[in-house]
Short mmCIF file of C-alpha atoms and ligand atoms in Angstrom, two decimals:
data_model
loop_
_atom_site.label_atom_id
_atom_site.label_comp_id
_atom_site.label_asym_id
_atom_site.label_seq_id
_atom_site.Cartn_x
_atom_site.Cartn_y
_atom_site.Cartn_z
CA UNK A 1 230.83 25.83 -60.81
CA UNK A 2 231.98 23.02 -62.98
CA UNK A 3 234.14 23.83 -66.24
CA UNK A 4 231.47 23.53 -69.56
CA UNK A 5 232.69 21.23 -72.05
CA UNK A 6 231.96 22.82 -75.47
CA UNK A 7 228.52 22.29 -76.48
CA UNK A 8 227.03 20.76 -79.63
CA UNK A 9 224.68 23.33 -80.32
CA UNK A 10 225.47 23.81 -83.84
CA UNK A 11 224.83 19.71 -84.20
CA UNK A 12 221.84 20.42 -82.96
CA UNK A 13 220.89 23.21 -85.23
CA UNK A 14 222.30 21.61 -88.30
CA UNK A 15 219.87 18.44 -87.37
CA UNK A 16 216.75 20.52 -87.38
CA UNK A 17 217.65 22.00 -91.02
CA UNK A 18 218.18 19.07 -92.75
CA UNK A 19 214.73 18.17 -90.89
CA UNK A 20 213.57 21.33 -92.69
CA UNK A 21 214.66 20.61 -96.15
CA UNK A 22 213.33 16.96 -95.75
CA UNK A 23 209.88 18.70 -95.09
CA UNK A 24 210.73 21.24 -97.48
CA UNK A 25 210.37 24.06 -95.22
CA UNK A 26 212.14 27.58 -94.98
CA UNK A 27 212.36 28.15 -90.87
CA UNK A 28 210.69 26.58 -88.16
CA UNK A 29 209.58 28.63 -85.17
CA UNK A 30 210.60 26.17 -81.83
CA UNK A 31 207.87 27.57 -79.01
CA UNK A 32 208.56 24.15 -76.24
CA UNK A 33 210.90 25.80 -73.94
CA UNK A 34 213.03 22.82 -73.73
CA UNK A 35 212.99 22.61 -77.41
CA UNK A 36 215.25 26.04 -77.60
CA UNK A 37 216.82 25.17 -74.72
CA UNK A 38 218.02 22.22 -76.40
CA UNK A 39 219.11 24.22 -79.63
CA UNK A 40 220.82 27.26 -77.98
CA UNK A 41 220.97 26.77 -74.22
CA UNK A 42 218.61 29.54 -73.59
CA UNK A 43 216.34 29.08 -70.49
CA UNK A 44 214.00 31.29 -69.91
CA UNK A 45 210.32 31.21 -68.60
CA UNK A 46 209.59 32.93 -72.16
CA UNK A 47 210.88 33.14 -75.34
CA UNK A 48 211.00 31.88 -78.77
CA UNK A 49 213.56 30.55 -81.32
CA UNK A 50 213.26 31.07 -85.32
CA UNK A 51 215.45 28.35 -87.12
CA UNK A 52 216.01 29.17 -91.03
CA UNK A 53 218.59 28.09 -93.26
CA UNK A 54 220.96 30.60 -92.83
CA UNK A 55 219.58 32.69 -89.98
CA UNK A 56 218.15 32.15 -86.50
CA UNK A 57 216.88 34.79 -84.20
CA UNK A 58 215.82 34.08 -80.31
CA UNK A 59 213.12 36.23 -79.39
CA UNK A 60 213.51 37.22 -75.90
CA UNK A 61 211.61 40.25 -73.28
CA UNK A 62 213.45 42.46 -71.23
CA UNK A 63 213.49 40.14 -68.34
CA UNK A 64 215.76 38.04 -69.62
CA UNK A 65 217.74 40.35 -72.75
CA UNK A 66 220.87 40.50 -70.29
CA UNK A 67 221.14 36.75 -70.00
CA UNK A 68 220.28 35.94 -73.98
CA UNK A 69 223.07 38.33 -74.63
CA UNK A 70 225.53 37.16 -72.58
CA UNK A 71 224.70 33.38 -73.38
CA UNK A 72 225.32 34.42 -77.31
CA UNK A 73 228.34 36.07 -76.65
CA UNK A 74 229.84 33.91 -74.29
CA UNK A 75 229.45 30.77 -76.71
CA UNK A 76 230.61 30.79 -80.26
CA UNK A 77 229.06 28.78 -81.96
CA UNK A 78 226.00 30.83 -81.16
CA UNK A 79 227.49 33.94 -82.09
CA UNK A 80 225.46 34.09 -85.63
CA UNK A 81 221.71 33.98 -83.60
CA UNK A 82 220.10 37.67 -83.68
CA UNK A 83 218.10 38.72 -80.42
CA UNK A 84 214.75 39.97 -81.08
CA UNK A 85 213.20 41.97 -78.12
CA UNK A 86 209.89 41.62 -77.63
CA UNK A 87 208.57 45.00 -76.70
CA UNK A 88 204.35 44.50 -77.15
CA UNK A 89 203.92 40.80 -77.97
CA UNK A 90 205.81 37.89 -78.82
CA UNK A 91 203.13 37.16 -81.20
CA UNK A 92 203.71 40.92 -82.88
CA UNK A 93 207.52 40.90 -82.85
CA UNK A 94 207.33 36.99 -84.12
CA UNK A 95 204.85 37.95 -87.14
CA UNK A 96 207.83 40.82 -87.75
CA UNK A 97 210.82 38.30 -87.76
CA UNK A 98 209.25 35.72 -89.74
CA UNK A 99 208.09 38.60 -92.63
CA UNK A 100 211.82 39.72 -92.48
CA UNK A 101 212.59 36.09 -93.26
CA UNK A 102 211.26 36.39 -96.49
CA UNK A 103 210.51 32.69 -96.03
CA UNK A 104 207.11 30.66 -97.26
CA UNK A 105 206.73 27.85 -95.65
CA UNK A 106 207.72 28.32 -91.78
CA UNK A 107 206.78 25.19 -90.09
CA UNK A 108 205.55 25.35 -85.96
CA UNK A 109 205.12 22.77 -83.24
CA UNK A 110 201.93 21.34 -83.77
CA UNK A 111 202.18 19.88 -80.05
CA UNK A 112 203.18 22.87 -78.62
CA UNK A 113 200.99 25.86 -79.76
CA UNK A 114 197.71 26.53 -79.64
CA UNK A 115 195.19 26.95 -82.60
CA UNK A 116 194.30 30.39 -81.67
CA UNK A 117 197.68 31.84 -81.44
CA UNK A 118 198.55 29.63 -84.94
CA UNK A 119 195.34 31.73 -86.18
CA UNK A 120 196.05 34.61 -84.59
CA UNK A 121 200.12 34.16 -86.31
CA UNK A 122 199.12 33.06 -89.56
CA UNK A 123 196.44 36.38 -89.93
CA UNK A 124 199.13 38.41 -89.02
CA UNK A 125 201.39 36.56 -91.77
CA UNK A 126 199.27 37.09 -94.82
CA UNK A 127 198.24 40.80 -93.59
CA UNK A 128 202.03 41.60 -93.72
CA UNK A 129 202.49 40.01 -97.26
CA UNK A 130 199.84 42.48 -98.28
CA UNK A 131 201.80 45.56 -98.45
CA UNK A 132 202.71 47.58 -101.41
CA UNK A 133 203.87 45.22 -104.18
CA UNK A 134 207.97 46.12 -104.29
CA UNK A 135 207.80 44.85 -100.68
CA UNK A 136 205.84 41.96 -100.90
CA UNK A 137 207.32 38.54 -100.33
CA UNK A 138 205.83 35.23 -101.25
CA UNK A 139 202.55 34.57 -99.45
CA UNK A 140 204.00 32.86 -96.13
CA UNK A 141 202.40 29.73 -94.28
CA UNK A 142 202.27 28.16 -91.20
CA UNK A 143 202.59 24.37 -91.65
CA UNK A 144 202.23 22.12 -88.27
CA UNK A 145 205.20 19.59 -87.90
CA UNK A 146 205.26 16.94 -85.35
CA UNK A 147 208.45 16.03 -82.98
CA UNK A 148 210.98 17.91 -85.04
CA UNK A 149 213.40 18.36 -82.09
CA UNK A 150 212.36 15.73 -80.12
CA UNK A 151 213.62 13.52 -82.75
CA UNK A 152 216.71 14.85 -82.26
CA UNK A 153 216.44 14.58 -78.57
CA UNK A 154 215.55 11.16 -78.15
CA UNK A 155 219.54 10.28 -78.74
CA UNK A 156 221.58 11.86 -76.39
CA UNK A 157 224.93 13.53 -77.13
CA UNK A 158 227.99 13.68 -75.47
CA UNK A 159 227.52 16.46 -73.46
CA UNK A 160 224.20 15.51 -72.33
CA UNK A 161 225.45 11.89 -71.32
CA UNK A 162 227.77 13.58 -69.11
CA UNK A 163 225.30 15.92 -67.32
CA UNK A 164 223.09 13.13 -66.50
CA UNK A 165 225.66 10.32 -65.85
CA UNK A 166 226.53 12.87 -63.23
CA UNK A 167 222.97 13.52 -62.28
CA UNK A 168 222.44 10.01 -61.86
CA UNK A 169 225.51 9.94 -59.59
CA UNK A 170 224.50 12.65 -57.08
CA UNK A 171 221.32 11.49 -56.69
CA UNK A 172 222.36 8.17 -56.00
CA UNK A 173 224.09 9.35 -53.07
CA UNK A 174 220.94 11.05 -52.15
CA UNK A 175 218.71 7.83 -51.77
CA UNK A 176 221.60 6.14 -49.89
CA UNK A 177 220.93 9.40 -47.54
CA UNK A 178 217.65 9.05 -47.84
CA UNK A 179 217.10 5.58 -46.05
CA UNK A 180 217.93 7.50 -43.03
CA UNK A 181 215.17 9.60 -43.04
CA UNK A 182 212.88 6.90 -42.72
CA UNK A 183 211.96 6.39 -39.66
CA UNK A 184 209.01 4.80 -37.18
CA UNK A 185 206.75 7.94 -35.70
CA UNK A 186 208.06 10.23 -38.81
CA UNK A 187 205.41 11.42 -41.27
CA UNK A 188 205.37 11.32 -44.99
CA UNK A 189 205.80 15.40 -45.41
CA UNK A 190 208.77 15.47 -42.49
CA UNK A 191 210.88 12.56 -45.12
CA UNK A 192 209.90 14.37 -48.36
CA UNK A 193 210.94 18.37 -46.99
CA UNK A 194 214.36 15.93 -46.20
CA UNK A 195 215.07 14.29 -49.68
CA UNK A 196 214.20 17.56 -51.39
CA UNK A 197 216.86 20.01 -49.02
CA UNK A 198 219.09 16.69 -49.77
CA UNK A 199 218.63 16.98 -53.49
CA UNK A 200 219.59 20.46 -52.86
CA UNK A 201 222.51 20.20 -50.89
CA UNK A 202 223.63 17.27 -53.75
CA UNK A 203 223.78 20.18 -56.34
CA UNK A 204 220.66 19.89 -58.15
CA UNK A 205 219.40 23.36 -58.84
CA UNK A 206 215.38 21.77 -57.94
CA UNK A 207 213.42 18.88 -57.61
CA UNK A 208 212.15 17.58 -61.08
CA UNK A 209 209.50 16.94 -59.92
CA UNK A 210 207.20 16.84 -56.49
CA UNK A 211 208.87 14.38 -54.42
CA UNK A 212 207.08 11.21 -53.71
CA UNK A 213 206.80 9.57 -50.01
CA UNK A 214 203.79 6.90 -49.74
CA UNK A 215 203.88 4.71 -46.48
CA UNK A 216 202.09 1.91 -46.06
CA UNK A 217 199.35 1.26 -47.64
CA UNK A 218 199.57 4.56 -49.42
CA UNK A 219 202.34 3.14 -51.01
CA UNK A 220 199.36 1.20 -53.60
CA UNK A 221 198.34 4.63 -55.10
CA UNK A 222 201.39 5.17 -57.58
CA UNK A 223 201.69 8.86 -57.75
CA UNK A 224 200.42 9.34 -53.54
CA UNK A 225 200.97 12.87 -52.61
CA UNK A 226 203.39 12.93 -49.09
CA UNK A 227 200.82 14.16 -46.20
CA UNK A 228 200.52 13.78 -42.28
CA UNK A 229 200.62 9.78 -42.72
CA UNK A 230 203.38 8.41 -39.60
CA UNK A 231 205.35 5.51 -40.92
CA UNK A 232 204.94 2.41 -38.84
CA UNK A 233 207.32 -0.12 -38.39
CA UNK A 234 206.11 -3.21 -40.82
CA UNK A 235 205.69 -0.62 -43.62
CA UNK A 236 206.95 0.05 -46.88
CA UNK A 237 207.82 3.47 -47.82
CA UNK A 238 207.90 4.34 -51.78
CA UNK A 239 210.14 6.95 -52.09
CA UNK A 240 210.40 8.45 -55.42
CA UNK A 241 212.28 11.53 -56.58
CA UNK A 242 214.43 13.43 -58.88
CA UNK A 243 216.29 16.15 -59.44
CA UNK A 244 217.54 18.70 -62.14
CA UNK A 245 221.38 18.83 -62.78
CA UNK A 246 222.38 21.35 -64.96
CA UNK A 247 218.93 21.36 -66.57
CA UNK A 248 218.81 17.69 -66.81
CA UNK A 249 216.33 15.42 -65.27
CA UNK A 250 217.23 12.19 -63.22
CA UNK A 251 214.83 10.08 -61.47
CA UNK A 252 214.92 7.40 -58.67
CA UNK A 253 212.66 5.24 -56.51
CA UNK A 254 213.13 3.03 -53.90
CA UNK A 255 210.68 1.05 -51.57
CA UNK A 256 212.41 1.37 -48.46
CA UNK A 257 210.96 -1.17 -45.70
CA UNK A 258 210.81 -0.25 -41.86
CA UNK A 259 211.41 -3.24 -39.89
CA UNK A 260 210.87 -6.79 -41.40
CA UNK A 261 209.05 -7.25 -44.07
CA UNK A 262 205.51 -9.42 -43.87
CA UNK A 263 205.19 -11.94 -46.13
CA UNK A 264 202.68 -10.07 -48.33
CA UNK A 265 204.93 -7.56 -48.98
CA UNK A 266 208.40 -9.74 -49.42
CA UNK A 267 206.04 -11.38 -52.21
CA UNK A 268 205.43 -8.26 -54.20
CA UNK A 269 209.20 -6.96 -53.29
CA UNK A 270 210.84 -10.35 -54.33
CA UNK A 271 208.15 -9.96 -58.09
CA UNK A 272 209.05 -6.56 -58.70
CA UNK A 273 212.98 -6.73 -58.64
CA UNK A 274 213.00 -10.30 -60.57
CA UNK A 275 210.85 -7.27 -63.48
CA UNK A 276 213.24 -4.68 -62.77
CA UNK A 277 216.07 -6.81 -63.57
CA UNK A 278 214.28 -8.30 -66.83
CA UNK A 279 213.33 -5.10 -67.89
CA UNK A 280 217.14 -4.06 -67.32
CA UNK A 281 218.65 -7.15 -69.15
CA UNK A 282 216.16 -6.46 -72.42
CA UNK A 283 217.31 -3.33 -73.12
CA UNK A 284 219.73 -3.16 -76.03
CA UNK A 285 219.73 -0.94 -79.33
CA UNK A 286 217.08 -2.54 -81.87
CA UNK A 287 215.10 -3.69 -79.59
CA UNK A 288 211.17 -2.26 -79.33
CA UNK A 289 210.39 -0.29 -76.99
CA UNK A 290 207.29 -2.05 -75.96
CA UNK A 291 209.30 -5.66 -75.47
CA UNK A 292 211.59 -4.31 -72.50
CA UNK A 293 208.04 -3.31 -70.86
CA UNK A 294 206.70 -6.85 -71.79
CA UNK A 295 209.96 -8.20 -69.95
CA UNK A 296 208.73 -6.53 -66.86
CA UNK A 297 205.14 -6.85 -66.96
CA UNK A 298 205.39 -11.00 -68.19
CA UNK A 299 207.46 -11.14 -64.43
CA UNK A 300 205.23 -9.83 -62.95
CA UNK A 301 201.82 -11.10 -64.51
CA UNK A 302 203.76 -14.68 -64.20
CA UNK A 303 203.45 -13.88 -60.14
CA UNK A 304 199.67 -13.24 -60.42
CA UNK A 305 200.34 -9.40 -60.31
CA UNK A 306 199.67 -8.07 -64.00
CA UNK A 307 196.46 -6.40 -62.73
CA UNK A 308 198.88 -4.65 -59.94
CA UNK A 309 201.33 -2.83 -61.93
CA UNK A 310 199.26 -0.52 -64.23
CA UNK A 311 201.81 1.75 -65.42
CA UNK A 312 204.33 1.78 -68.30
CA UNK A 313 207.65 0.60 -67.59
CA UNK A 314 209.77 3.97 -68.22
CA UNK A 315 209.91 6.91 -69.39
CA UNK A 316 212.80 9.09 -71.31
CA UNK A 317 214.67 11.46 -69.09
CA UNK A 318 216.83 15.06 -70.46
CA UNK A 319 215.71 18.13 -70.60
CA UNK A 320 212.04 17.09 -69.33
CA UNK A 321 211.09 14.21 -66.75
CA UNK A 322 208.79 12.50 -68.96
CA UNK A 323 209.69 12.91 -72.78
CA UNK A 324 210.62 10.09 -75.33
CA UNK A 325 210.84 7.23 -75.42
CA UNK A 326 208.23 6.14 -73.85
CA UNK A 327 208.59 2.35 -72.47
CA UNK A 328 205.35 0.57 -72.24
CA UNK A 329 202.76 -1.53 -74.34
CA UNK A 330 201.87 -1.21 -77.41
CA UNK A 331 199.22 1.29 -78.40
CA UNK A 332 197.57 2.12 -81.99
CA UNK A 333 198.19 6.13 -80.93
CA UNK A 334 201.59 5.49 -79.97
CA UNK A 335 204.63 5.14 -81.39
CA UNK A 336 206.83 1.83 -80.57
CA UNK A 337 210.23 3.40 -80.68
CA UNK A 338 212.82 0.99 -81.62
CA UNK A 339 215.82 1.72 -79.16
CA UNK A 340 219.14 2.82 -80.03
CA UNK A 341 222.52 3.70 -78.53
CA UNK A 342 222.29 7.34 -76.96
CA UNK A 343 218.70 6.87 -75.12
CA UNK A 344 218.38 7.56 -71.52
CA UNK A 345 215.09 6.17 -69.94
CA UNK A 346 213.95 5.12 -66.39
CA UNK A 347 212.70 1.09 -65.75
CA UNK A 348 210.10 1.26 -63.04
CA UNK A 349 208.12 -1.58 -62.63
CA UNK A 350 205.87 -1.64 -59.44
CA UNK A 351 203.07 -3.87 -58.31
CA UNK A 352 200.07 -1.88 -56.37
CA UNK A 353 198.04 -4.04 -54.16
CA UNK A 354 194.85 -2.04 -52.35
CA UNK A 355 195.03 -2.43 -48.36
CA UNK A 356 198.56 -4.33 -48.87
CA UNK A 357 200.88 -1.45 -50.17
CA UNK A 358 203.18 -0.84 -52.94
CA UNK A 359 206.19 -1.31 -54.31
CA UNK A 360 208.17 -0.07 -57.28
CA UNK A 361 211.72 0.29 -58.31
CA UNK A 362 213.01 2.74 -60.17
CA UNK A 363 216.61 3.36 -62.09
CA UNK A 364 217.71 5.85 -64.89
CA UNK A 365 219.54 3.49 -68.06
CA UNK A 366 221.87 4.92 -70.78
CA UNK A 367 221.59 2.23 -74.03
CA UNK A 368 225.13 1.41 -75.12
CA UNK A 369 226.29 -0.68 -78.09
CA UNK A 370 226.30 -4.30 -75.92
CA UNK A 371 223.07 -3.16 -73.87
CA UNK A 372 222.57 -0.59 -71.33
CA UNK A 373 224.78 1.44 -68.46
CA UNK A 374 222.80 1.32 -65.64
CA UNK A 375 223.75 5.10 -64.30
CA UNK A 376 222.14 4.99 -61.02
CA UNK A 377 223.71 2.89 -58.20
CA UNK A 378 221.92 2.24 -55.25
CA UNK A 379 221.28 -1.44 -53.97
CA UNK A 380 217.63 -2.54 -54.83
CA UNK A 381 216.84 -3.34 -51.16
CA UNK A 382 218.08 0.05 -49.50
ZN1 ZN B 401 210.32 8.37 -60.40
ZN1 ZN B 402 209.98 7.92 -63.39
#
């Protein structure tokens, strides 16, 4: 066990209610998992946080009471958050908190709950305020908001920058491991069991997500499932994986080669780290999003291979493996963020070329004042 640092979960909570009295709201009820996680370090497989002005309860079954407890008491600045235990439903016991509230306007995570429990919650809301008059509080609504915490998110703080600084260190060491794993005659499956009892052994408490080992020309279908596939010498072998430190998410991919490389191949290799490295160099606070993706993709559409690489660029890394912002062109449903100092996102160009193979490379960036801090370090051609 490392020593905690204190954590800034009263920043946190502070953000989200002056988010509330911009939208004019009374409490907002945080359903995403790593939405509460985020505001109280709770991390459970259920459970539900109420932020209001001055009070916030975490809803919580038996299953995981002991732990809630302890995590309130053993934290401070968490000390003021009731537990609620859920004893029927979450949905009954949340329709009780929120009457207690007294509150109006309670606004919920449009993204993250589903219309018929927000029916089924905002029945049970007005058949509450119908009790005898003395009791009766304000009719209450639900109103829908969209990214409330995940605005907050999207910049890192201290703390987090730690964990995944030191995320990004560990599983460095694990793709430096990992290039010994591939070998001629092994399969796909026998390398991927390897890099995830490596993550383990590394400290990670799981994969983030299910590792990827394409060889060959498997390595052209971009998210190739490991299977019985035997890497050949002349291959490339797309190894992509991450891990969860301390509830943080890092990511990593490497196309490892086995042998010399044909010509083909050193083609699409040489393309994708000249993108890599653009995509790297463009990153810098107040710059778009979508123009450290066009750094990559003009690289790479400059070498005849814009049809090949058919992804977006990166993706934001923390508490999930894919959250914002989201690197990659522009679209009208989108949003474009503008980057700033305190985002962590992954630069992952790749080219994909049916019957050839493919190759991508992937590294985890922190944006800092000057630019970025690249926080993985492994070299490009492992
Ligand atoms: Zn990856
Ligand atoms: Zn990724």
């Amino acid at each position: 066990m490392t020593a905690r640092l204190p954590t800034p979960f009263h920043l946190r909570q502070q953000f989200i209610r002056a988010a509330l009295r911009d939208a004019s709201l009374d409490a907002l009820v945080v359903t995403h998992l790593p939405n509460v996680q985020y505001l109280c370090g709770f991390r459970g497989t259920a459970g539900v946080l109420v932020v209001g002005h001055s009070r916030c309860t975490l809803l919580v079954d038996f299953r995981y009471l002991t732990a809630a407890r302890s995590l309130l008491e053993s934290h401070p600045e968490l000390s003021a958050i009731e537990v609620a235990v859920v004893e029927r439903s979450y949905d009954d016991r949340l329709a009780e908190v929120l009457q207690q509230g007294g509150w109006s306007r309670i606004g919920i995570e449009a993204a993250h709950m589903p219309v018929n429990r927000f029916n089924r919650l905002s029945g049970s809301i007005a058949a509450g305020s119908a009790g005898p008059l003395e009791r009766r509080g304000p009719s209450a609504v639900l109103v829908p908001t969209e990214r409330m915490v995940e605005r907050a998110r999207v910049i890192k703080d201290t703390v987090e920058i730690g964990l995944l600084r030191e995320g990004a260190r560990r599983l460095s060491a694990v793709a430096r491991e990992a290039r010994g794993f591939v070998r001629p005659g092994r399969t796909e499956l026998e390398i991927a069991g390897d890099i995830d009892a490596a993550l383990r052994r590394a400290g990670f408490e799981r994969p983030a997500f299910e590792t990827i080992v394409a060889a060959g020309p498997h390595g052209a279908l971009p998210h190739a499932r490991p299977g019985g596939s035997v890497v050949a010498a002349g291959e490339g072998v797309v190894l992509d994986f991450g891990g969860v430190y301390d509830g943080y998410c890092v990511d990593l991919t490497r196309t490892v080669q086995v042998g010399a490389r044909p010509a083909d191949l050193a083609r699409i290799f040489a393309a994708v780290q000249v993108a890599h490295a653009a995509a790297v160099k463009a990153v810098r606070p107040g710059v778009l999003a979508s123009e450290v993706d066009a750094a990559a993709r003009g690289v790479l559409t400059a070498a005849g291979l814009g049809d090949a690489f058919g992804h977006g660029t990166g993706h934001g890394l923390g508490l999930e493996v894919h959250e914002e912002p989201r690197i990659a062109r522009r679209a009208p449903d989108q949003p474009d963020p503008v980057l700033a100092a305190g985002m962590v996102f992954t630069i992952e160009p790749g080219a994909y070329v049916p019957g050839t193979g493919g190759v991508r490379i992937e590294d985890d960036v922190l944006v800092v004042a000057d630019g970025c801090e690249v926080l993985t370090d492994v070299p490009i051609d492992l």
